[in-house]
mmCIF file of C-alpha atoms and ligand atoms in Angstrom:
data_model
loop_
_atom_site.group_PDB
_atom_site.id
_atom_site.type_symbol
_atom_site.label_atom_id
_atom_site.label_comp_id
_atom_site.label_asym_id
_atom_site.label_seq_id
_atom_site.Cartn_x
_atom_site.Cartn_y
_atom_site.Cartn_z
ATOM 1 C CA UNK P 1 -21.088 -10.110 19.865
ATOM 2 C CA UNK P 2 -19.092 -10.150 16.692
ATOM 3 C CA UNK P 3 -18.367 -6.660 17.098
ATOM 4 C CA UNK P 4 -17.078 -6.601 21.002
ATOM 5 C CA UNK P 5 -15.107 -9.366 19.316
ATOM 6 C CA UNK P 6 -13.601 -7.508 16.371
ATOM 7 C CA UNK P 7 -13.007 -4.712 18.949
ATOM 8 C CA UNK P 8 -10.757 -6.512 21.769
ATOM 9 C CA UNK P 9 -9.019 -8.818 19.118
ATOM 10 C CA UNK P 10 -8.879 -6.190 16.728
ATOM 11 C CA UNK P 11 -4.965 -5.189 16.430
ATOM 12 C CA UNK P 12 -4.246 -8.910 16.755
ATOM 13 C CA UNK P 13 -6.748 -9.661 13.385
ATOM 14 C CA UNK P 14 -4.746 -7.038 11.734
ATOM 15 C CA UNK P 15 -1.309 -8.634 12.137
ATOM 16 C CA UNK P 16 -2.727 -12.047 11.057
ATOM 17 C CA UNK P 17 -4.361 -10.333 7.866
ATOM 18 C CA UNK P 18 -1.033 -8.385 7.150
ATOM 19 C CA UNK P 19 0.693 -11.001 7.865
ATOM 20 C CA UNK P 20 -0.953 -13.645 5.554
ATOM 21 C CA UNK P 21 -1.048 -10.904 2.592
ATOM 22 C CA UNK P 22 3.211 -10.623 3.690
ATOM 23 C CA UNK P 23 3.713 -14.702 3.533
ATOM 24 C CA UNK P 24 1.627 -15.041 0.243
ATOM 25 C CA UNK P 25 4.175 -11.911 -1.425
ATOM 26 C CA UNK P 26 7.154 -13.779 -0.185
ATOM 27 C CA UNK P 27 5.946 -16.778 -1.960
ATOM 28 C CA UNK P 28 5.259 -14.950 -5.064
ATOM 29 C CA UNK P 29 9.042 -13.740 -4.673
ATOM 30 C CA UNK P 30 10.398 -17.349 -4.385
ATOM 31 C CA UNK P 31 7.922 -18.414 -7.617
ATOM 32 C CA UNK P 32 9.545 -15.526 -9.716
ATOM 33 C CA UNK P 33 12.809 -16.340 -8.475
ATOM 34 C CA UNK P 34 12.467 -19.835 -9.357
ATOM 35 C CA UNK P 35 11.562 -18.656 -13.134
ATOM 36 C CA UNK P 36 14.308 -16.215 -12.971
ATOM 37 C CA UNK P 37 16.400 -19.071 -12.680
ATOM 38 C CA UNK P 38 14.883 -21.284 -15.328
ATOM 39 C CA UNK P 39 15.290 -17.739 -17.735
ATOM 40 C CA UNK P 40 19.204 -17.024 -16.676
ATOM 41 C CA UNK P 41 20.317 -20.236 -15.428
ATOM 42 C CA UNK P 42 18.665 -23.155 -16.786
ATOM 43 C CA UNK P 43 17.216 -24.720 -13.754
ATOM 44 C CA UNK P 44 14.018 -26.641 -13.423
ATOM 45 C CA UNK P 45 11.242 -24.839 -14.425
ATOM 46 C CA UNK P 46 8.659 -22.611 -12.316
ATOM 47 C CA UNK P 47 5.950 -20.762 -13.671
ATOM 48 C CA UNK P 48 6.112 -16.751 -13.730
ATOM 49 C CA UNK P 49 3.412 -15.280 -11.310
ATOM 50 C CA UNK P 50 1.386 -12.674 -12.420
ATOM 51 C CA UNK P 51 1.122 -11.157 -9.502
ATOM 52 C CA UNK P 52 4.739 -10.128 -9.183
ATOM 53 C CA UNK P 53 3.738 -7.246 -11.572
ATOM 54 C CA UNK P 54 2.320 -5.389 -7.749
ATOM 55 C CA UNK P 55 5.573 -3.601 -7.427
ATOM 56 C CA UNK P 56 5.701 -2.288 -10.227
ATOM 57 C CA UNK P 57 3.843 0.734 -8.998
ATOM 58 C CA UNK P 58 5.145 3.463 -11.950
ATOM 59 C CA UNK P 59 4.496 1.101 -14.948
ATOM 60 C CA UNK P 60 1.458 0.367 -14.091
ATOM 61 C CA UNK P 61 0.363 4.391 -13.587
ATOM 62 C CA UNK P 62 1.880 4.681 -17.164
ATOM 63 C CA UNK P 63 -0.503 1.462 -18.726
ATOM 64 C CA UNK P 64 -3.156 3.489 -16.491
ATOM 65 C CA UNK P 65 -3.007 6.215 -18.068
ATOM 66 C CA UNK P 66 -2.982 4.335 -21.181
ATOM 67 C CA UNK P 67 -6.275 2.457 -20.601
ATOM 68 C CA UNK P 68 -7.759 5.869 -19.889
ATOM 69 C CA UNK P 69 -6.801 7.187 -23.554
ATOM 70 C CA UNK P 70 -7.654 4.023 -25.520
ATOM 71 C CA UNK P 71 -10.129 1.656 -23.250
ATOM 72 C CA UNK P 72 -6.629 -1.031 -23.764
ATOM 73 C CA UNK P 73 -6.144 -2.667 -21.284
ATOM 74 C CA UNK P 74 -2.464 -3.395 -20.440
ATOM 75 C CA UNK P 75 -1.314 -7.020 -21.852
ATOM 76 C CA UNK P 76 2.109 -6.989 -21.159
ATOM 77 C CA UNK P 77 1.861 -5.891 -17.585
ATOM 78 C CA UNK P 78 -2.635 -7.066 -16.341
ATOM 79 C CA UNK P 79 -1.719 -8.018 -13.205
ATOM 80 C CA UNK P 80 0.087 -5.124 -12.196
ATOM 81 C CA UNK P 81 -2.662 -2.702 -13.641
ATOM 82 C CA UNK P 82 -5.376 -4.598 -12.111
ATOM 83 C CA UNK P 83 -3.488 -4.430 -8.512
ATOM 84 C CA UNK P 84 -2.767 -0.441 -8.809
ATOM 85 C CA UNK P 85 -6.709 0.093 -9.487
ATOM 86 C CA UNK P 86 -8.227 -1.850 -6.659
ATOM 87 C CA UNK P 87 -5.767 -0.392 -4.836
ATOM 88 C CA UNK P 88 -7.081 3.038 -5.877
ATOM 89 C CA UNK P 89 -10.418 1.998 -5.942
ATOM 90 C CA UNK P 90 -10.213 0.917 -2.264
ATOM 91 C CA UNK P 91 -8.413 4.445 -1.058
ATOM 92 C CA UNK P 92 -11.675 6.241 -2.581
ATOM 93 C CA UNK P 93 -14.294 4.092 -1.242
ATOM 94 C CA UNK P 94 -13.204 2.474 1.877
ATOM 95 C CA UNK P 95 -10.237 5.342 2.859
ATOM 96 C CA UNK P 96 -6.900 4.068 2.700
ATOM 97 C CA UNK P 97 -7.121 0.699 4.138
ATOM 98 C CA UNK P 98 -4.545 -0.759 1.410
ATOM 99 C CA UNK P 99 -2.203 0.730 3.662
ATOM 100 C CA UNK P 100 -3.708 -0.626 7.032
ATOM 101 C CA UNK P 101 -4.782 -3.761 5.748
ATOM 102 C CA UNK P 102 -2.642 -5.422 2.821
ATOM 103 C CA UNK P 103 0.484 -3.475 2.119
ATOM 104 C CA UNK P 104 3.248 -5.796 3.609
ATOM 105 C CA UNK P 105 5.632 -2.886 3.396
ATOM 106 C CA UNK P 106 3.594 -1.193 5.524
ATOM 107 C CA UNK P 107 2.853 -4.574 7.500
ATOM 108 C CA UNK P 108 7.098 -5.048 8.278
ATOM 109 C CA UNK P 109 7.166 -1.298 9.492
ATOM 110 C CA UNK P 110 4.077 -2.120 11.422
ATOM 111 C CA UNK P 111 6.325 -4.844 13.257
ATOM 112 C CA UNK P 112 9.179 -2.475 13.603
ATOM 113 C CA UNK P 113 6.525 -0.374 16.132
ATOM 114 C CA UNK P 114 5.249 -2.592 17.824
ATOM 115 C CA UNK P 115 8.719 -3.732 18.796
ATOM 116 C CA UNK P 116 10.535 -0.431 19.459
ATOM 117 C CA UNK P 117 7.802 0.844 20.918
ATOM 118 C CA UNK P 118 7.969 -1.200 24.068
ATOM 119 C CA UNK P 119 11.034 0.613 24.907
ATOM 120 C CA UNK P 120 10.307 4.770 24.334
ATOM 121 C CA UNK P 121 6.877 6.369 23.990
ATOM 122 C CA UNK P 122 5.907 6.860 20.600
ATOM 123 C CA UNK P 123 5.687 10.770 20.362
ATOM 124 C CA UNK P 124 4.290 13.065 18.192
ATOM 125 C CA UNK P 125 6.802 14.978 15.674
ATOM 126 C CA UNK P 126 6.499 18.504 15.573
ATOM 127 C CA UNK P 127 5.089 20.417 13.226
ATOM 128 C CA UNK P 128 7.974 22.328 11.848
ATOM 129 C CA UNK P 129 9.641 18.405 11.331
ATOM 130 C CA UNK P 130 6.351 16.791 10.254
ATOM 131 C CA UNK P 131 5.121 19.703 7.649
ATOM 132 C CA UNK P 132 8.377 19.913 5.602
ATOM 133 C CA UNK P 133 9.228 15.709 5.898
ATOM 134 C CA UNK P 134 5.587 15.068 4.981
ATOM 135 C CA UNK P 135 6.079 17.481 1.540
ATOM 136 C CA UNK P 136 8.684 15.240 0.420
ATOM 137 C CA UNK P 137 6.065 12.184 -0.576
ATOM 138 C CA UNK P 138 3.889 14.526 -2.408
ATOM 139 C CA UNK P 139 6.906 15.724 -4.104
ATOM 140 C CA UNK P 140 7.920 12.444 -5.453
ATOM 141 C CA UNK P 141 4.376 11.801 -6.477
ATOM 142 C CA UNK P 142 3.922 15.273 -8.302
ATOM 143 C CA UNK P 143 6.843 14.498 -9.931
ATOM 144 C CA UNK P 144 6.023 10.864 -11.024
ATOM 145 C CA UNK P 145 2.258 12.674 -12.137
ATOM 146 C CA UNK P 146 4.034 15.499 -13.825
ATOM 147 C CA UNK P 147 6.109 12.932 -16.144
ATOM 148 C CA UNK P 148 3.546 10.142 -17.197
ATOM 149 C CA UNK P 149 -0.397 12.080 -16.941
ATOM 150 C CA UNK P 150 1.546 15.106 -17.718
ATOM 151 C CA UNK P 151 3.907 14.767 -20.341
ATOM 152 C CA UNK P 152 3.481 11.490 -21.194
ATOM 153 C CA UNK P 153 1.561 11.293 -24.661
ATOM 154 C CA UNK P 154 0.284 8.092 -26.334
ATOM 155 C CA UNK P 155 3.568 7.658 -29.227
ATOM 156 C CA UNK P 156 5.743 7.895 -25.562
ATOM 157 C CA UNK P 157 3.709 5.468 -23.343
ATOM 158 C CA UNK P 158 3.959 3.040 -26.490
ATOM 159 C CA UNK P 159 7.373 3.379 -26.209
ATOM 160 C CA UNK P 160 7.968 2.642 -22.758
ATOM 161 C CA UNK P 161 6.157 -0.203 -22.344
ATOM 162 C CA UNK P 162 7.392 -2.000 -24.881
ATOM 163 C CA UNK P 163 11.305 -0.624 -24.230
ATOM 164 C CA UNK P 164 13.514 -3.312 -22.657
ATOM 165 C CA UNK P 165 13.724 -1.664 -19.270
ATOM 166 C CA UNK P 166 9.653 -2.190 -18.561
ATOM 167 C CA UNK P 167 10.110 -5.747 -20.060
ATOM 168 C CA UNK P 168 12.380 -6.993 -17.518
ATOM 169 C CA UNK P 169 11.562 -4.497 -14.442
ATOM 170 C CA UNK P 170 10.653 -7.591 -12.784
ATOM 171 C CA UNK P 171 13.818 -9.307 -12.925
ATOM 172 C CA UNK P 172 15.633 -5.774 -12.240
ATOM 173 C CA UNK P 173 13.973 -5.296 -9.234
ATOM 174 C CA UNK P 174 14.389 -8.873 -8.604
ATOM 175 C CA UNK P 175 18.446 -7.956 -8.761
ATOM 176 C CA UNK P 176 17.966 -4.839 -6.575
ATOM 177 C CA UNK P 177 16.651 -7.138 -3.504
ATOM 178 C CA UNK P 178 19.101 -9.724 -3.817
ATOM 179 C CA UNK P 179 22.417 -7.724 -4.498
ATOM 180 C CA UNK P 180 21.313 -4.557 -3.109
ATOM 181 C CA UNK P 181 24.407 -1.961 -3.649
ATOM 182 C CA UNK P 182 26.255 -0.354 -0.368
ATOM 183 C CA UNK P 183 24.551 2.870 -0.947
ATOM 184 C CA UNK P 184 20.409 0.893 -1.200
ATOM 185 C CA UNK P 185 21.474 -1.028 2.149
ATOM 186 C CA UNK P 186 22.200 2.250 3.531
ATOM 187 C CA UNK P 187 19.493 4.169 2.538
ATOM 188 C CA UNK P 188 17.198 1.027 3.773
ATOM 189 C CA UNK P 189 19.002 1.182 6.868
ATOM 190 C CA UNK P 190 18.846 4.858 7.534
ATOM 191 C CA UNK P 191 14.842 4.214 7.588
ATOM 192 C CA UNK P 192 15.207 1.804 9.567
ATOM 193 C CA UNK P 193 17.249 3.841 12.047
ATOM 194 C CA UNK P 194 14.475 7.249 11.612
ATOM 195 C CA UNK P 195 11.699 4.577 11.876
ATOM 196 C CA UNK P 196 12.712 4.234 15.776
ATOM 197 C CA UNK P 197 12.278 7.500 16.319
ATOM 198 C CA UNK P 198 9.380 8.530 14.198
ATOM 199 C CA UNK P 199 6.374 6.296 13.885
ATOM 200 C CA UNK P 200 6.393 4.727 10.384
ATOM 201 C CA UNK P 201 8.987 6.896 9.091
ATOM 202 C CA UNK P 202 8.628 5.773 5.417
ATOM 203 C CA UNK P 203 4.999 5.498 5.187
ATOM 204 C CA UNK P 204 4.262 8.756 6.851
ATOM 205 C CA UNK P 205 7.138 10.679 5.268
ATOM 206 C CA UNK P 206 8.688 8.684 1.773
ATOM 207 C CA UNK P 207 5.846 6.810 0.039
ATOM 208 C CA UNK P 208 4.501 8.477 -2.893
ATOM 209 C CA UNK P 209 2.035 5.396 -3.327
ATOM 210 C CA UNK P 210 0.805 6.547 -0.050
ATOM 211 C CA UNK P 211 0.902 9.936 -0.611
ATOM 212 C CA UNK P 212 -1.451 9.127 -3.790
ATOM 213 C CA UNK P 213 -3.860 6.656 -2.031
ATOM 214 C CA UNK P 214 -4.153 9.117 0.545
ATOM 215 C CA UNK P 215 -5.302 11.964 -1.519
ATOM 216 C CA UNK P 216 -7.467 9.641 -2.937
ATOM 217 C CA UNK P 217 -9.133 8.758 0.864
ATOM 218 C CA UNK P 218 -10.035 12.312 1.380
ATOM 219 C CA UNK P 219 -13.116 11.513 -1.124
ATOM 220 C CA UNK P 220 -13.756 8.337 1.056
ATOM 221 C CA UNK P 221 -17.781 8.975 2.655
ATOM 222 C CA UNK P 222 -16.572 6.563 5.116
ATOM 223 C CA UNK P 223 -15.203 8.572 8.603
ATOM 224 C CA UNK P 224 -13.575 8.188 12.238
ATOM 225 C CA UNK P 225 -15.939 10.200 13.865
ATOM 226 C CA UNK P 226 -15.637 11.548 18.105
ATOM 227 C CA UNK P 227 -18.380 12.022 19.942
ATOM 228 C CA UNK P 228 -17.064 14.690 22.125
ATOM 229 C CA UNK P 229 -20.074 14.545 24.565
ATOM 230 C CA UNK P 230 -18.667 11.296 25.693
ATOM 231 C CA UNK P 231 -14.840 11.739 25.262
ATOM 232 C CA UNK P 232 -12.905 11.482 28.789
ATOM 233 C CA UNK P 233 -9.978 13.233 26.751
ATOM 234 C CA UNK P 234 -7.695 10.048 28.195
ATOM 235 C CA UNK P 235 -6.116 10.123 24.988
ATOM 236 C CA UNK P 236 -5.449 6.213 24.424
ATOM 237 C CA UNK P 237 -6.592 6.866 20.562
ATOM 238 C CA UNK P 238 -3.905 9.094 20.004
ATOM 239 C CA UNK P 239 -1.189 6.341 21.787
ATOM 240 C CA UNK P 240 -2.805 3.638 19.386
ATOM 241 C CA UNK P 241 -2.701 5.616 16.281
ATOM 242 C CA UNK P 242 -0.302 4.098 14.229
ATOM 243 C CA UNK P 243 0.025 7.244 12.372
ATOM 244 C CA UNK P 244 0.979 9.957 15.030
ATOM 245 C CA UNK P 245 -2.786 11.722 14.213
ATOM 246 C CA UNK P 246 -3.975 14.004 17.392
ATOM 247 C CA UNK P 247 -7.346 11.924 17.288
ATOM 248 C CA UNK P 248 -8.522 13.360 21.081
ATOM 249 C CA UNK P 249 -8.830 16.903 19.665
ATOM 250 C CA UNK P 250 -10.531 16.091 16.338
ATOM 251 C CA UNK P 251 -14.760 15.666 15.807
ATOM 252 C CA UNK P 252 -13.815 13.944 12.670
ATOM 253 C CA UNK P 253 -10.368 12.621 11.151
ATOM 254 C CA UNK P 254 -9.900 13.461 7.389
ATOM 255 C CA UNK P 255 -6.328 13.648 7.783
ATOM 256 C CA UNK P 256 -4.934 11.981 4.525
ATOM 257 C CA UNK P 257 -2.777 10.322 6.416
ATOM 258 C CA UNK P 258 -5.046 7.992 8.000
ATOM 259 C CA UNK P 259 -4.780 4.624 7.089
ATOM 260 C CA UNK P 260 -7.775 2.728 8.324
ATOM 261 C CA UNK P 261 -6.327 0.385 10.664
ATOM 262 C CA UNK P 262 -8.657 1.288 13.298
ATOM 263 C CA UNK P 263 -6.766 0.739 16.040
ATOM 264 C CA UNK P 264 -7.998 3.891 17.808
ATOM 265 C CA UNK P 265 -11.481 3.055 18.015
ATOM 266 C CA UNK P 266 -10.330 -0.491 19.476
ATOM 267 C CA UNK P 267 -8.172 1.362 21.780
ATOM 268 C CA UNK P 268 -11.252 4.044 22.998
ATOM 269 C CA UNK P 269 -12.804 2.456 26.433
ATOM 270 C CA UNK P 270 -16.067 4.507 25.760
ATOM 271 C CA UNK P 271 -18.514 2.847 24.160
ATOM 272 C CA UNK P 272 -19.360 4.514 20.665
ATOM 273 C CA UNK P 273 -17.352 7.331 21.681
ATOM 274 C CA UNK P 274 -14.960 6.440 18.600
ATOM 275 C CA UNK P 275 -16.687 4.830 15.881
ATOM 276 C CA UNK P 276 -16.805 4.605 12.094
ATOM 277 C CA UNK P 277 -19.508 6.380 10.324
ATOM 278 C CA UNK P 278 -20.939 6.353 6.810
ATOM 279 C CA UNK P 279 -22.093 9.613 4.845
ATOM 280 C CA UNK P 280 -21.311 11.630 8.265
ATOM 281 C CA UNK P 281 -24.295 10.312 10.187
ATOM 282 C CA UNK P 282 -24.940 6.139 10.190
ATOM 283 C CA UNK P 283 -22.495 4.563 12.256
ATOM 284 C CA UNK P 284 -20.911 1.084 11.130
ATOM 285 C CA UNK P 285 -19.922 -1.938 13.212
ATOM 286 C CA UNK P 286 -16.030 -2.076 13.452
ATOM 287 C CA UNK P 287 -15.355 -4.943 11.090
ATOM 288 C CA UNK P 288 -17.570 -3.424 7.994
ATOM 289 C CA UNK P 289 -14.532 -1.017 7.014
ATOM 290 C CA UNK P 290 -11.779 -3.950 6.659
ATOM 291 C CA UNK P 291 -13.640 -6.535 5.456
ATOM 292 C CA UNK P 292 -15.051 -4.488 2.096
ATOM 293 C CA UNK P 293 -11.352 -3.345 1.473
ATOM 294 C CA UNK P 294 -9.816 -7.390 1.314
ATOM 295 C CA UNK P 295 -13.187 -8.195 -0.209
ATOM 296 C CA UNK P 296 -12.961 -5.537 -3.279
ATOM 297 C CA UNK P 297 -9.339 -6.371 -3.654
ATOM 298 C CA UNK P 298 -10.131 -9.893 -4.216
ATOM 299 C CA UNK P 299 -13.149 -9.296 -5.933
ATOM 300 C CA UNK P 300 -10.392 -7.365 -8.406
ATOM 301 C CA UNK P 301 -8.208 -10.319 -8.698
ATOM 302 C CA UNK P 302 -11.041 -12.899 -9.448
ATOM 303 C CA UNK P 303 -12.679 -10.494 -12.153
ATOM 304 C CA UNK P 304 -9.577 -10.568 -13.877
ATOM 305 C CA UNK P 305 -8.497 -13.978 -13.648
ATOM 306 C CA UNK P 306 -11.665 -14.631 -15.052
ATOM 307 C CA UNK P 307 -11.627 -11.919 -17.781
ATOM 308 C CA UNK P 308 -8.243 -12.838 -18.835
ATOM 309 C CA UNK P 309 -6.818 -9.395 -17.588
ATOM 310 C CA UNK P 310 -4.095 -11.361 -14.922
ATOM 311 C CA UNK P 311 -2.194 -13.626 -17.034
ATOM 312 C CA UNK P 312 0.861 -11.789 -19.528
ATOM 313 C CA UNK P 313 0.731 -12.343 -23.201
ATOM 314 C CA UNK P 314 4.793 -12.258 -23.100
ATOM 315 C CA UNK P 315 5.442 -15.754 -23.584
ATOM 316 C CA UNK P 316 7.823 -17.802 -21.546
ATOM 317 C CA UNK P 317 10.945 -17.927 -24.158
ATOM 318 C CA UNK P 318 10.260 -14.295 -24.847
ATOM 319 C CA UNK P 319 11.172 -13.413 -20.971
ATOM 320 C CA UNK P 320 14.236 -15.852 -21.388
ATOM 321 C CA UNK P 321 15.336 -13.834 -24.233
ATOM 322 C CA UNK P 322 15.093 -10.405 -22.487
ATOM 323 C CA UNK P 323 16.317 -11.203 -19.259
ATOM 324 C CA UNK P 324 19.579 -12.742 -20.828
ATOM 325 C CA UNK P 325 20.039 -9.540 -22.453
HETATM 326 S S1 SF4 B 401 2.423 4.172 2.495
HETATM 327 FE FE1 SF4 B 401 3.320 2.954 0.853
HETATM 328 S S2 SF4 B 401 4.584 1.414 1.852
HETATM 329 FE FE2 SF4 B 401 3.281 2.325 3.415
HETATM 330 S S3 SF4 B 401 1.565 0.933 3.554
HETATM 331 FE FE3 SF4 B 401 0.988 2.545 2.085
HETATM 332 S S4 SF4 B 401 1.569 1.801 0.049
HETATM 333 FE FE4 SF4 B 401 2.568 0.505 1.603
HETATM 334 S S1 SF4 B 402 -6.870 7.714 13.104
HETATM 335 FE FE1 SF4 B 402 -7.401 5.626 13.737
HETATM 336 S S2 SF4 B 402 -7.817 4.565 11.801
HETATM 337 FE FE2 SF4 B 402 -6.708 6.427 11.279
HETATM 338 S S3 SF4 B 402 -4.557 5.821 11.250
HETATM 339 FE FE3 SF4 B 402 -4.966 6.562 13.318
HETATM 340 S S4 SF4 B 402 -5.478 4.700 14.446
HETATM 341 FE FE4 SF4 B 402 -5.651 4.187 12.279
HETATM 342 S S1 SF4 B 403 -9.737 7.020 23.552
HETATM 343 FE FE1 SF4 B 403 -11.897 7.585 23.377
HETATM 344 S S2 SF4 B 403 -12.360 8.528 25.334
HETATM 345 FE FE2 SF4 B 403 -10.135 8.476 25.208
HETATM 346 S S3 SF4 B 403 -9.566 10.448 24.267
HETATM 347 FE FE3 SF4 B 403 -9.799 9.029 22.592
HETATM 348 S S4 SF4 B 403 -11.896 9.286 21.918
HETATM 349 FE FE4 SF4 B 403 -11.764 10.187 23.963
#
């Protein structure tokens, strides 16, 4: 019963979990812009939250790759660490439902579909657009993997996280969001604009996070699997796929660039016809998939907390020092 109602209410369950993950991050902006203001401007004071430290996707591949070296955890920077391996964690177990289920970047361009899409038919791109546009997320992450697990050695990594620039990222990108330049609001807008056209322009085609958690999925033993025996080829998995994947003509999708969301299988009108599977045979009620990817990332952030790996050691007056810098 559960399951017929995780199936009909499915795509309406996943806005409400985006959603809530989007609300808490914009209250974890207004908390570190409250301390940004205590730091810079003397107002009342508001505690730093940790958890601001989750877009800070690069440094916390750099204190990654330091924890791999040493077995140190990153003390400057927990939170952020802790956030990058659940979500990494989560792309190899569960595929990459950090994407489909908690990103709220991926959430807003979520919304941006569902309202454009009431007005043109979301269409496929074709493959001499989609090959070359998809490279260009790969390329950004090669290069990001090429300069920190590449080249990156232990004296450098030292360096970096301890230079002023990863000691006040925070605030910097802070500064970015709330006096973006002419040239940011453009390039945000220009997304925007391609977003209209193609499905999930920046996800699909920009995101090197993506592109990384998505590599990562391809190791994932959990599957989308088609029964073709029962298939009525109507193709409403392909018009629900919030990625653009050809789901009708595949037995099985291990296309990287699926995120989870399982809105095709909600969208199939054959019973078991589209279904989740474990290990290639067992098949899995709907819900299974998205509940173990909030549950592991929470099971993250309370192992943590309660290991002391969330909280900074930078103390308060420390922050107040840098920022004013
Ligand atoms: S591709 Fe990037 S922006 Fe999009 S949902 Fe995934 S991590 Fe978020
Ligand atoms: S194939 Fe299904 S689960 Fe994967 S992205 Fe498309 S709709 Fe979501
Ligand atoms: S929605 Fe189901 S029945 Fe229709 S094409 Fe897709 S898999 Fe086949």
């Amino acid at each position: 019963m559960f399951a017929e109602f995780s199936k009909k209410h499915l795509s309406l369950i996943r806005l409400l979990v985006q959603g809530s993950f989007t609300i808490f991050c914009l209250w974890i902006g207004l908390q570190f812009y409250r301390f940004f203001l205590w730091a810079t401007a003397g107002s009342n004071y508001g505690a730093r939250p940790p958890a601001v430290e989750a877009f800070l996707p690069v440094g916390a591949l750099v204190s990654l790759k330091k924890f791999v070296l040493t077995g140190e955890f990153d003390q400057l920077h927990p939170a952020g660490l802790t956030i990058f391996i659940a979500a990494l964690v989560i792309a190899t177990i569960f595929r990459k439902g950090f994407c489909g289920w908690i990103c709220p970047v991926g959430f807003i361009f979520n919304l941006q579909e569902k309202l454009v899409s009431r007005f043109r038919t979301p269409r496929h791109p074709p493959k001499w657009l989609d090959y070359p546009l998809s490279s260009i997320k790969y390329l950004l992450l090669f290069f990001f993997l090429y300069l920190i697990v590449w080249k990156m050695n232990l004296s450098a990594i030292e360096r970096f996280m301890h230079s002023p620039y990863n000691l006040k990222v925070d605030a910097k990108m802070l500064l970015f969001f709330l006096n973006p330049s002419f040239t940011a609001l453009g390039i945000i807008a220009s997304i925007f604009l391609a977003s209209i056209f193609m499905r999930n322009f920046w996800c699909r085609y920009l995101c090197p996070y993506g592109g990384l958690l998505g590599l990562l999925a391809t190791l994932s033993p959990f599957q989308i699997r088609r029964d073709p025996d029962l298939c009525i080829s109507c193709k409403k998995c392909e018009t629900a796929c919030t990625q653009s994947l050809l789901v009708a003509q595949k037995h099985v999708i291990l296309n990287p660039e699926c995120v989870g969301c399982l809105e095709c299988v909600a969208a199939c009108p054959i019973t078991e016809c589209l279904y989740v599977s474990l290990a290639k045979r067992k098949k899995i009620a709907l819900f299974w998939l998205p509940l173990a990817v909030i549950l592991t990332f929470f099971l993250f952030y309370l192992s943590a907390r309660m290991s002391g790996h969330w909280q900074t050691v930078i103390p308060d007056e420390f922050f107040k020092q840098i920022y004013n810098r």
